[in-house]
CSV table of C-alpha atoms and ligand atoms in Angstrom, one decimal:
chain,number,residue,atom,x,y,z
A,1,UNK,CA,-36.8,-2.9,-11.6
A,2,UNK,CA,-35.2,-5.9,-11.9
A,3,UNK,CA,-33.3,-6.8,-8.4
A,4,UNK,CA,-29.7,-7.7,-8.7
A,5,UNK,CA,-27.1,-7.8,-6.3
A,6,UNK,CA,-23.9,-4.9,-6.0
A,7,UNK,CA,-22.0,-7.9,-7.1
A,8,UNK,CA,-24.2,-9.6,-9.7
A,9,UNK,CA,-24.4,-5.8,-11.6
A,10,UNK,CA,-20.8,-4.9,-10.7
A,11,UNK,CA,-18.4,-7.5,-9.2
A,12,UNK,CA,-18.7,-10.3,-11.9
A,13,UNK,CA,-17.0,-7.9,-14.9
A,14,UNK,CA,-16.8,-4.7,-12.8
A,15,UNK,CA,-14.8,-3.3,-15.3
A,16,UNK,CA,-17.4,-3.9,-18.2
A,17,UNK,CA,-20.0,-3.4,-15.5
A,18,UNK,CA,-18.7,0.0,-14.6
A,19,UNK,CA,-18.0,0.6,-18.4
A,20,UNK,CA,-21.6,0.0,-19.4
A,21,UNK,CA,-23.1,1.5,-16.3
A,22,UNK,CA,-21.2,5.4,-17.0
A,23,UNK,CA,-22.3,4.8,-20.5
A,24,UNK,CA,-25.7,4.1,-19.7
A,25,UNK,CA,-25.4,7.6,-17.4
A,26,UNK,CA,-23.1,9.2,-18.6
A,27,UNK,CA,-25.4,12.4,-18.6
A,28,UNK,CA,-26.4,11.5,-14.7
A,29,UNK,CA,-22.3,10.8,-13.8
A,30,UNK,CA,-19.3,11.0,-14.3
A,31,UNK,CA,-16.4,9.7,-13.4
A,32,UNK,CA,-14.8,12.8,-11.9
A,33,UNK,CA,-18.0,15.0,-13.2
A,34,UNK,CA,-21.0,15.4,-11.1
A,35,UNK,CA,-24.2,13.7,-9.7
A,36,UNK,CA,-27.3,15.6,-11.1
A,37,UNK,CA,-29.8,14.1,-9.4
A,38,UNK,CA,-29.6,11.5,-6.6
A,39,UNK,CA,-32.9,10.1,-7.9
A,40,UNK,CA,-31.1,9.0,-11.3
A,41,UNK,CA,-28.1,7.3,-9.0
A,42,UNK,CA,-30.5,5.4,-6.7
A,43,UNK,CA,-32.2,4.1,-9.8
A,44,UNK,CA,-28.5,2.4,-10.7
A,45,UNK,CA,-28.2,1.8,-7.7
A,46,UNK,CA,-31.4,-0.2,-7.1
A,47,UNK,CA,-31.8,1.7,-4.1
A,48,UNK,CA,-32.3,4.8,-2.4
A,49,UNK,CA,-29.2,6.5,-1.0
A,50,UNK,CA,-29.9,7.3,2.3
A,51,UNK,CA,-27.4,9.8,3.1
A,52,UNK,CA,-27.7,10.9,0.2
A,53,UNK,CA,-28.2,14.8,1.7
A,54,UNK,CA,-24.9,14.3,3.1
A,55,UNK,CA,-23.1,12.7,0.2
A,56,UNK,CA,-20.3,15.1,-1.6
A,57,UNK,CA,-21.0,16.6,-4.3
A,58,UNK,CA,-19.1,15.2,-7.5
A,59,UNK,CA,-18.3,12.1,-5.0
A,60,UNK,CA,-18.4,8.4,-7.5
A,61,UNK,CA,-20.5,5.8,-5.3
A,62,UNK,CA,-18.9,3.5,-3.6
A,63,UNK,CA,-20.3,0.9,-5.5
A,64,UNK,CA,-19.0,2.1,-9.0
A,65,UNK,CA,-15.5,3.4,-8.4
A,66,UNK,CA,-13.8,0.5,-6.9
A,67,UNK,CA,-13.3,-2.7,-9.2
A,68,UNK,CA,-12.7,-6.4,-8.3
A,69,UNK,CA,-11.4,-7.6,-11.1
A,70,UNK,CA,-9.8,-11.0,-10.3
A,71,UNK,CA,-6.8,-12.0,-12.3
A,72,UNK,CA,-3.8,-14.7,-11.5
A,73,UNK,CA,-0.2,-14.5,-11.6
A,74,UNK,CA,2.3,-17.2,-10.4
A,75,UNK,CA,2.4,-17.7,-6.7
A,76,UNK,CA,-0.2,-14.9,-6.2
A,77,UNK,CA,-4.4,-15.5,-5.8
A,78,UNK,CA,-6.7,-12.9,-7.2
A,79,UNK,CA,-4.2,-10.2,-7.5
A,80,UNK,CA,-5.7,-7.2,-9.7
A,81,UNK,CA,-2.4,-6.5,-12.9
A,82,UNK,CA,-1.7,-2.7,-13.4
A,83,UNK,CA,1.2,-3.2,-15.8
A,84,UNK,CA,3.1,-6.0,-16.8
A,85,UNK,CA,5.6,-4.6,-18.3
A,86,UNK,CA,7.8,-4.0,-15.7
A,87,UNK,CA,4.7,-6.5,-13.7
A,88,UNK,CA,2.7,-4.5,-11.3
A,89,UNK,CA,-0.6,-6.0,-9.2
A,90,UNK,CA,-2.4,-5.3,-6.2
A,91,UNK,CA,-4.7,-7.4,-3.7
A,92,UNK,CA,-8.2,-5.7,-3.6
A,93,UNK,CA,-9.3,-4.8,-0.5
A,94,UNK,CA,-11.5,-7.7,0.5
A,95,UNK,CA,-9.1,-10.2,-0.2
A,96,UNK,CA,-6.3,-8.6,2.3
A,97,UNK,CA,-8.6,-9.4,5.5
A,98,UNK,CA,-5.7,-11.9,7.4
A,99,UNK,CA,-4.3,-10.2,10.2
A,100,UNK,CA,-0.8,-11.6,8.9
A,101,UNK,CA,-1.1,-11.3,4.8
A,102,UNK,CA,-0.6,-14.5,3.2
A,103,UNK,CA,2.5,-14.2,0.1
A,104,UNK,CA,0.4,-15.1,-2.3
A,105,UNK,CA,-2.0,-11.3,-1.2
A,106,UNK,CA,1.0,-9.6,-1.2
A,107,UNK,CA,1.4,-7.2,-4.1
A,108,UNK,CA,4.5,-6.2,-6.6
A,109,UNK,CA,5.6,-3.4,-7.3
A,110,UNK,CA,8.5,-4.1,-9.9
A,111,UNK,CA,10.4,-0.6,-11.4
A,112,UNK,CA,12.6,-2.9,-13.9
A,113,UNK,CA,13.0,-6.5,-14.9
A,114,UNK,CA,13.3,-8.7,-12.2
A,115,UNK,CA,16.6,-11.5,-12.5
A,116,UNK,CA,15.1,-15.2,-13.3
A,117,UNK,CA,14.6,-16.9,-10.6
A,118,UNK,CA,18.3,-16.8,-8.2
A,119,UNK,CA,21.0,-19.5,-7.1
A,120,UNK,CA,20.0,-18.5,-3.1
A,121,UNK,CA,23.7,-21.1,-2.7
A,122,UNK,CA,25.9,-19.2,-4.2
A,123,UNK,CA,23.8,-15.3,-3.8
A,124,UNK,CA,25.8,-12.7,-2.0
A,125,UNK,CA,25.9,-9.2,-0.3
A,126,UNK,CA,28.2,-6.9,0.0
A,127,UNK,CA,28.9,-4.0,2.3
A,128,UNK,CA,30.8,-1.1,1.2
A,129,UNK,CA,30.7,2.9,0.6
A,130,UNK,CA,32.6,5.6,1.4
A,131,UNK,CA,30.8,5.2,5.6
A,132,UNK,CA,31.8,1.7,5.9
A,133,UNK,CA,34.7,1.3,7.6
A,134,UNK,CA,35.9,-1.5,5.1
A,135,UNK,CA,34.0,-3.1,2.4
A,136,UNK,CA,32.5,-7.1,3.0
A,137,UNK,CA,30.7,-9.4,1.2
A,138,UNK,CA,28.7,-12.0,2.9
A,139,UNK,CA,27.0,-15.6,1.7
A,140,UNK,CA,23.2,-16.0,2.8
A,141,UNK,CA,24.8,-18.8,4.8
A,142,UNK,CA,26.6,-16.8,6.6
A,143,UNK,CA,24.6,-14.2,7.0
A,144,UNK,CA,21.8,-16.8,8.6
A,145,UNK,CA,24.8,-18.6,10.6
A,146,UNK,CA,26.5,-15.2,12.4
A,147,UNK,CA,23.9,-13.2,13.0
A,148,UNK,CA,20.7,-13.3,15.2
A,149,UNK,CA,17.6,-14.4,13.3
A,150,UNK,CA,15.0,-11.9,14.1
A,151,UNK,CA,10.6,-12.0,13.2
A,152,UNK,CA,8.4,-9.0,13.0
A,153,UNK,CA,5.1,-8.2,11.1
A,154,UNK,CA,6.1,-5.3,9.1
A,155,UNK,CA,3.8,-2.9,7.3
A,156,UNK,CA,4.9,-2.4,3.3
A,157,UNK,CA,3.3,-0.1,1.6
A,158,UNK,CA,4.2,1.6,-1.6
A,159,UNK,CA,4.2,5.3,-1.4
A,160,UNK,CA,2.0,5.6,-4.4
A,161,UNK,CA,-1.0,3.5,-3.4
A,162,UNK,CA,-4.4,5.4,-4.1
A,163,UNK,CA,-3.0,7.2,-6.8
A,164,UNK,CA,-5.8,6.5,-8.8
A,165,UNK,CA,-7.7,9.2,-7.2
A,166,UNK,CA,-5.4,12.1,-7.5
A,167,UNK,CA,-7.1,15.1,-9.9
A,168,UNK,CA,-5.7,16.1,-12.5
A,169,UNK,CA,-4.4,12.6,-12.2
A,170,UNK,CA,-0.9,11.4,-12.0
A,171,UNK,CA,1.1,9.3,-13.9
A,172,UNK,CA,2.6,6.2,-12.7
A,173,UNK,CA,0.3,3.0,-11.9
A,174,UNK,CA,-2.9,3.9,-11.4
A,175,UNK,CA,-2.8,1.7,-7.3
A,176,UNK,CA,-6.5,1.6,-6.3
A,177,UNK,CA,-6.1,0.7,-2.5
A,178,UNK,CA,-4.3,-2.6,-3.2
A,179,UNK,CA,-0.4,-1.6,-2.4
A,180,UNK,CA,0.1,-2.4,0.8
A,181,UNK,CA,0.4,-5.8,3.2
A,182,UNK,CA,1.5,-6.7,6.3
A,183,UNK,CA,3.4,-10.4,6.5
A,184,UNK,CA,5.5,-11.8,8.5
A,185,UNK,CA,9.6,-11.1,8.1
A,186,UNK,CA,12.1,-13.1,9.1
A,187,UNK,CA,16.2,-12.4,8.6
A,188,UNK,CA,18.6,-11.0,10.1
A,189,UNK,CA,18.9,-6.6,11.9
A,190,UNK,CA,20.2,-4.1,9.2
A,191,UNK,CA,22.2,-2.9,12.2
A,192,UNK,CA,24.2,-5.9,13.1
A,193,UNK,CA,25.7,-6.7,10.3
A,194,UNK,CA,26.2,-2.5,9.4
A,195,UNK,CA,28.2,-2.6,12.9
A,196,UNK,CA,29.8,-5.7,12.4
A,197,UNK,CA,31.0,-4.0,8.9
A,198,UNK,CA,31.7,-1.2,10.5
A,199,UNK,CA,30.0,2.0,10.4
A,200,UNK,CA,32.2,5.5,10.6
A,201,UNK,CA,30.6,8.8,12.2
A,202,UNK,CA,30.3,10.6,9.4
A,203,UNK,CA,27.5,8.1,7.7
A,204,UNK,CA,24.0,9.4,6.9
A,205,UNK,CA,21.9,7.5,5.0
A,206,UNK,CA,22.3,4.0,3.0
A,207,UNK,CA,21.4,3.0,-0.2
A,208,UNK,CA,20.3,-0.5,-2.1
A,209,UNK,CA,21.7,-2.3,-5.1
A,210,UNK,CA,19.2,-5.0,-6.7
A,211,UNK,CA,19.9,-7.4,-8.6
A,212,UNK,CA,16.9,-6.3,-11.5
A,213,UNK,CA,17.6,-4.8,-14.8
A,214,UNK,CA,16.7,-1.5,-15.7
A,215,UNK,CA,14.2,-1.4,-18.2
A,216,UNK,CA,16.3,-0.7,-21.3
A,217,UNK,CA,18.5,-3.5,-19.7
A,218,UNK,CA,21.6,-1.2,-20.0
A,219,UNK,CA,24.2,-3.2,-17.8
A,220,UNK,CA,25.4,-1.2,-14.7
A,221,UNK,CA,21.8,1.3,-15.0
A,222,UNK,CA,20.4,0.2,-12.1
A,223,UNK,CA,16.0,0.5,-12.2
A,224,UNK,CA,15.7,2.2,-8.7
A,225,UNK,CA,18.2,2.3,-5.9
A,226,UNK,CA,16.9,4.1,-2.5
A,227,UNK,CA,17.4,3.9,0.4
A,228,UNK,CA,16.7,5.4,4.2
A,229,UNK,CA,18.9,7.3,6.5
A,230,UNK,CA,21.1,5.6,9.3
A,231,UNK,CA,19.2,6.2,11.3
A,232,UNK,CA,15.9,4.1,10.4
A,233,UNK,CA,18.6,1.8,9.0
A,234,UNK,CA,19.6,1.3,12.5
A,235,UNK,CA,16.5,0.5,14.0
A,236,UNK,CA,15.5,-2.9,15.6
A,237,UNK,CA,12.9,-4.0,13.2
A,238,UNK,CA,14.8,-2.3,10.6
A,239,UNK,CA,15.6,-6.2,8.6
A,240,UNK,CA,17.5,-8.1,5.9
A,241,UNK,CA,14.7,-10.7,5.3
A,242,UNK,CA,14.9,-14.1,3.0
A,243,UNK,CA,11.6,-14.9,4.6
A,244,UNK,CA,8.2,-14.0,4.6
A,245,UNK,CA,5.8,-16.1,7.0
A,246,UNK,CA,8.3,-18.5,7.5
A,247,UNK,CA,9.0,-19.6,3.4
A,248,UNK,CA,10.9,-19.0,1.4
A,249,UNK,CA,10.4,-15.0,-0.3
A,250,UNK,CA,8.1,-15.3,-2.6
A,251,UNK,CA,10.4,-14.4,-6.5
A,252,UNK,CA,8.7,-11.5,-7.4
A,253,UNK,CA,9.0,-9.8,-3.7
A,254,UNK,CA,12.5,-10.4,-3.5
A,255,UNK,CA,13.4,-13.6,-3.6
A,256,UNK,CA,16.7,-14.4,-2.3
A,257,UNK,CA,17.2,-11.6,0.5
A,258,UNK,CA,15.7,-8.3,0.3
A,259,UNK,CA,15.1,-5.4,2.6
A,260,UNK,CA,12.2,-4.4,5.0
A,261,UNK,CA,11.5,-1.0,6.5
A,262,UNK,CA,7.9,-1.2,8.1
A,263,UNK,CA,6.3,2.2,7.9
A,264,UNK,CA,8.0,3.8,5.2
A,265,UNK,CA,7.5,4.0,1.7
A,266,UNK,CA,7.6,0.1,0.2
A,267,UNK,CA,10.4,1.9,-2.2
A,268,UNK,CA,13.1,1.6,0.5
A,269,UNK,CA,12.9,-1.8,0.8
A,270,UNK,CA,15.1,-3.3,-1.9
A,271,UNK,CA,14.3,-6.2,-2.9
A,272,UNK,CA,17.1,-9.5,-5.0
A,273,UNK,CA,19.6,-7.7,-2.1
A,274,UNK,CA,23.5,-7.4,-3.9
A,275,UNK,CA,24.7,-4.4,-2.3
A,276,UNK,CA,24.5,-2.4,0.6
A,277,UNK,CA,25.8,1.4,1.0
A,278,UNK,CA,26.9,3.5,3.6
A,279,UNK,CA,26.6,6.9,2.1
A,280,UNK,CA,28.4,10.0,4.1
A,281,UNK,CA,25.6,12.0,2.1
A,282,UNK,CA,21.6,11.6,1.3
A,283,UNK,CA,21.9,8.8,-1.0
A,284,UNK,CA,21.3,9.5,-4.4
A,285,UNK,CA,20.9,6.1,-6.7
A,286,UNK,CA,18.0,5.4,-9.5
A,287,UNK,CA,14.7,7.5,-7.7
A,288,UNK,CA,16.2,9.1,-4.9
A,289,UNK,CA,16.2,12.4,-7.1
A,290,UNK,CA,14.4,14.6,-9.4
A,291,UNK,CA,10.6,14.1,-8.8
A,292,UNK,CA,10.6,10.5,-7.5
A,293,UNK,CA,9.5,9.4,-3.5
A,294,UNK,CA,8.9,13.4,-2.9
A,295,UNK,CA,6.4,15.7,-2.1
A,296,UNK,CA,6.2,19.1,-2.5
A,297,UNK,CA,8.1,20.7,0.8
A,298,UNK,CA,5.0,23.5,1.0
A,299,UNK,CA,1.4,22.2,-0.2
A,300,UNK,CA,1.1,23.6,-3.7
A,301,UNK,CA,-2.3,23.8,-5.5
A,302,UNK,CA,-3.5,21.2,-7.9
A,303,UNK,CA,-1.8,20.7,-10.7
A,304,UNK,CA,0.7,23.0,-10.3
A,305,UNK,CA,4.0,22.8,-11.9
A,306,UNK,CA,7.0,21.8,-9.4
A,307,UNK,CA,10.5,22.5,-9.1
A,308,UNK,CA,12.6,19.8,-8.4
A,309,UNK,CA,14.2,21.8,-5.9
A,310,UNK,CA,11.1,22.1,-3.8
A,311,UNK,CA,10.5,18.7,-3.9
A,312,UNK,CA,11.4,16.4,-0.4
A,313,UNK,CA,11.9,13.0,0.9
A,314,UNK,CA,9.0,11.0,1.8
A,315,UNK,CA,10.1,9.6,4.9
A,316,UNK,CA,7.0,7.8,7.5
A,317,UNK,CA,3.7,7.2,5.8
A,318,UNK,CA,0.7,8.1,6.8
A,319,UNK,CA,-2.0,6.9,9.3
A,320,UNK,CA,-4.2,4.9,6.8
A,321,UNK,CA,-6.9,2.6,7.3
A,322,UNK,CA,-8.6,-0.4,4.6
A,323,UNK,CA,-11.7,-2.4,5.2
A,324,UNK,CA,-11.8,-5.2,4.5
A,325,UNK,CA,-14.7,-7.5,5.4
A,326,UNK,CA,-17.7,-7.2,3.5
A,327,UNK,CA,-16.3,-6.7,0.6
A,328,UNK,CA,-17.7,-3.4,-1.1
A,329,UNK,CA,-21.4,-4.4,-3.1
A,330,UNK,CA,-22.5,-6.5,-0.4
A,331,UNK,CA,-25.9,-7.1,0.3
A,332,UNK,CA,-27.1,-7.5,4.4
A,333,UNK,CA,-30.3,-7.9,5.5
A,334,UNK,CA,-31.8,-4.3,7.8
A,335,UNK,CA,-33.0,-6.8,10.4
A,336,UNK,CA,-29.1,-7.3,11.3
A,337,UNK,CA,-26.4,-6.0,11.5
A,338,UNK,CA,-23.4,-5.7,9.8
A,339,UNK,CA,-19.9,-7.0,11.4
A,340,UNK,CA,-17.1,-4.6,9.4
A,341,UNK,CA,-12.9,-5.2,9.9
A,342,UNK,CA,-10.4,-3.9,8.5
A,343,UNK,CA,-6.5,-3.0,9.0
A,344,UNK,CA,-5.3,0.3,10.6
A,345,UNK,CA,-1.6,1.5,10.4
A,346,UNK,CA,0.8,4.5,10.8
A,347,UNK,CA,4.3,5.0,10.0
A,348,UNK,CA,4.8,7.4,12.7
A,349,UNK,CA,3.5,5.4,15.1
A,350,UNK,CA,0.6,3.6,16.4
A,351,UNK,CA,-3.4,3.4,15.9
A,352,UNK,CA,-4.6,4.9,17.8
A,353,UNK,CA,-8.3,4.6,16.6
A,354,UNK,CA,-10.7,4.0,13.7
A,355,UNK,CA,-14.6,4.9,13.8
A,356,UNK,CA,-16.3,3.8,11.2
A,357,UNK,CA,-19.4,6.1,9.2
A,358,UNK,CA,-22.8,5.3,7.4
A,359,UNK,CA,-23.8,9.1,7.0
A,360,UNK,CA,-20.7,10.0,4.9
A,361,UNK,CA,-18.8,11.2,8.0
A,362,UNK,CA,-21.3,13.5,9.5
A,363,UNK,CA,-21.7,11.0,12.9
A,364,UNK,CA,-18.7,8.2,13.5
A,365,UNK,CA,-18.8,5.4,15.7
A,366,UNK,CA,-15.4,3.6,17.9
A,367,UNK,CA,-14.6,0.8,16.6
A,368,UNK,CA,-12.9,-2.0,19.0
A,369,UNK,CA,-8.9,-1.9,18.0
A,370,UNK,CA,-6.4,-4.5,18.3
A,371,UNK,CA,-2.3,-3.2,19.6
A,372,UNK,CA,0.3,-4.2,16.9
A,373,UNK,CA,2.4,-7.3,17.6
A,374,UNK,CA,4.8,-4.7,17.3
A,375,UNK,CA,6.2,-1.5,16.0
A,376,UNK,CA,5.3,-1.2,12.1
A,377,UNK,CA,2.6,-4.0,12.1
A,378,UNK,CA,-0.5,-2.6,11.6
A,379,UNK,CA,-3.9,-3.4,13.8
A,380,UNK,CA,-7.0,-5.0,13.8
A,381,UNK,CA,-10.5,-3.1,13.8
A,382,UNK,CA,-13.6,-4.4,13.9
A,383,UNK,CA,-17.2,-3.1,14.7
A,384,UNK,CA,-20.9,-4.0,14.2
A,385,UNK,CA,-23.1,-1.4,12.5
A,386,UNK,CA,-27.0,-1.0,12.9
A,387,UNK,CA,-28.2,0.6,9.5
A,388,UNK,CA,-32.1,2.5,10.2
A,389,UNK,CA,-33.8,1.3,7.2
A,390,UNK,CA,-33.7,-0.4,3.8
A,391,UNK,CA,-31.5,1.6,1.3
A,392,UNK,CA,-28.3,2.2,-0.6
A,393,UNK,CA,-24.9,3.3,2.8
A,394,UNK,CA,-21.3,3.4,2.1
A,395,UNK,CA,-19.4,2.5,4.9
A,396,UNK,CA,-16.9,4.6,5.2
A,397,UNK,CA,-13.2,3.9,8.1
A,398,UNK,CA,-11.6,6.8,9.3
A,399,UNK,CA,-8.0,6.1,11.7
A,400,UNK,CA,-6.9,8.1,14.1
A,401,UNK,CA,-3.1,7.8,15.0
A,402,UNK,CA,-1.3,8.7,18.4
A,403,UNK,CA,-0.8,11.9,17.0
A,404,UNK,CA,-4.0,12.9,16.6
A,405,UNK,CA,-3.7,12.7,12.7
A,406,UNK,CA,-6.5,11.8,11.4
A,407,UNK,CA,-7.3,10.7,8.0
A,408,UNK,CA,-9.0,13.4,5.5
A,409,UNK,CA,-12.2,12.3,4.0
A,410,UNK,CA,-10.7,13.1,0.2
A,411,UNK,CA,-8.3,13.5,-0.8
A,412,UNK,CA,-5.2,15.0,0.7
A,413,UNK,CA,-2.6,17.6,-0.4
A,414,UNK,CA,-1.7,17.3,-4.4
A,415,UNK,CA,1.2,16.9,-5.5
A,416,UNK,CA,2.7,16.2,-9.4
A,417,UNK,CA,3.9,12.4,-8.6
A,418,UNK,CA,0.1,11.5,-6.6
A,419,UNK,CA,1.7,9.9,-3.8
A,420,UNK,CA,0.9,9.5,0.0
A,421,UNK,CA,-3.4,9.2,-0.7
A,422,UNK,CA,-4.8,8.2,2.7
A,423,UNK,CA,-8.2,9.1,2.5
A,424,UNK,CA,-10.8,7.5,3.8
A,425,UNK,CA,-11.2,4.0,2.6
A,426,UNK,CA,-15.1,3.5,1.8
A,427,UNK,CA,-17.7,0.7,0.7
A,428,UNK,CA,-20.4,0.3,-1.0
A,429,UNK,CA,-23.5,-2.0,1.1
A,430,UNK,CA,-26.6,-1.9,0.2
A,431,UNK,CA,-29.0,-2.5,3.1
A,432,UNK,CA,-32.2,-5.0,2.0
B,501,LIG,N1,15.3,-4.1,-6.3
B,501,LIG,C1,13.7,-3.3,-6.7
B,501,LIG,N2,13.4,-2.9,-5.7
B,501,LIG,C2,12.6,-2.8,-5.4
B,501,LIG,C3,11.9,-2.3,-5.8
B,501,LIG,C4,12.6,-2.6,-7.4
B,501,LIG,O1,11.5,-2.1,-8.6
B,501,LIG,N3,13.1,-3.1,-7.6
B,501,LIG,N4,10.3,-1.8,-6.0
B,501,LIG,C5,10.2,-1.0,-5.2
B,501,LIG,C6,8.8,-0.4,-4.8
B,501,LIG,S1,8.7,0.7,-5.3
B,501,LIG,C7,8.2,-1.2,-4.0
B,501,LIG,S2,6.7,0.0,-3.5
B,501,LIG,C8,8.2,-2.5,-3.1
B,501,LIG,C9,7.4,-3.7,-3.4
B,501,LIG,O2,8.1,-4.4,-2.8
B,501,LIG,P1,7.3,-5.9,-3.5
B,501,LIG,O3,7.2,-6.3,-4.5
B,501,LIG,O4,7.6,-6.8,-2.6
B,501,LIG,O5,6.0,-5.5,-3.2
B,501,LIG,O6,9.3,-2.8,-3.3
B,501,LIG,C10,10.4,-2.0,-3.9
B,501,LIG,N5,12.2,-2.7,-3.9
B,502,LIG,MO1,6.4,1.6,-4.5
């Protein structure tokens, strides 16, 4: 059989290649089906699946399961567009290799129609609500001159990152692994601004309103208006930010002003920020109620119908990691160890350990792991992997948080909207 790099086969036009492979082999494997024989699978991969006996039945090899289709949108480099109305785009794993995510590689998740490039010089932010002592409006300039500036590297991940893997499938953007990033954000502390306005003892939550429009363009109807409990709002790292990596925010990421709550579903980090309400109850804005950004309070069977009152608001994001080097589909010479690296993060505290496996989780080797530069920043892991022979391998990464919670190898608890898939990330490598 002709020897092609996995890349040639699957990455040039991976979507097409994917389809062709699936068409050609529909009797050997289907996307959510099962693998009939390791022999036919090895033929497709152009290499023996060395630890094939350990490969979970029904698993689609990483060589086929992930696509790296590059596509460009303004100011963004290599992001995959999932949807154009509203615009949603994620970053292929290998383009998230930087410790500090460049603005050009930071994902875009819009629920509505973003504003046209706003005029930062006339931009205002109003603080009000039942539990604010007063209603007060700041210009951007006043925010910048009246409050101390802080910079933190904060991980933002969409609650629906990984949704594509859920079965039965959940509706919504079919994010794979790329709705996450960790740039450096600069702004003022939300708590400094709230304190200067005055927060009543009755405060339990804050909610945000942005300058984007609902898809229906109904005046006054918010596309999204979420928030966080007052104790998260009062954390040192909770920012009202105007800069990403020392530059003004990209328009699609909230220019000129947004909230940033590291480690929580990024849906809480309101973009194009115009108003913050200090609430005496859990904020009830758009996408706070029903099933939006909520999980069943108790685990349910896949496909179960869950009543709205049995759904609970998602708070901190779970432990997770991403392999960012090498790119999935790499050919690697047997004689050399392969350097592997990536990031690990957890909304609930530090990541304690990261492990990698090349035998579908039979054995794990511990990776080196950096400390976070600050709370809610992702951490970098590196490891060198030796392979026992030529063939097809998958590298899986698994992070463990400081409470001992580890990523599951396969999908965690099914939920109606497909949130919080923190299953191990894996890449395909052919050792030649
Ligand atoms: N005003 C406004 N804020 C918003 C959104 C939005 O559609 N409008 N989307 C939210 C969601 S669901 C996510 S995941 C993050 C995405 O931030 P990003 O587009 O900068 O990556 O913004 C959040 N803040
Ligand atoms: Mo999101």
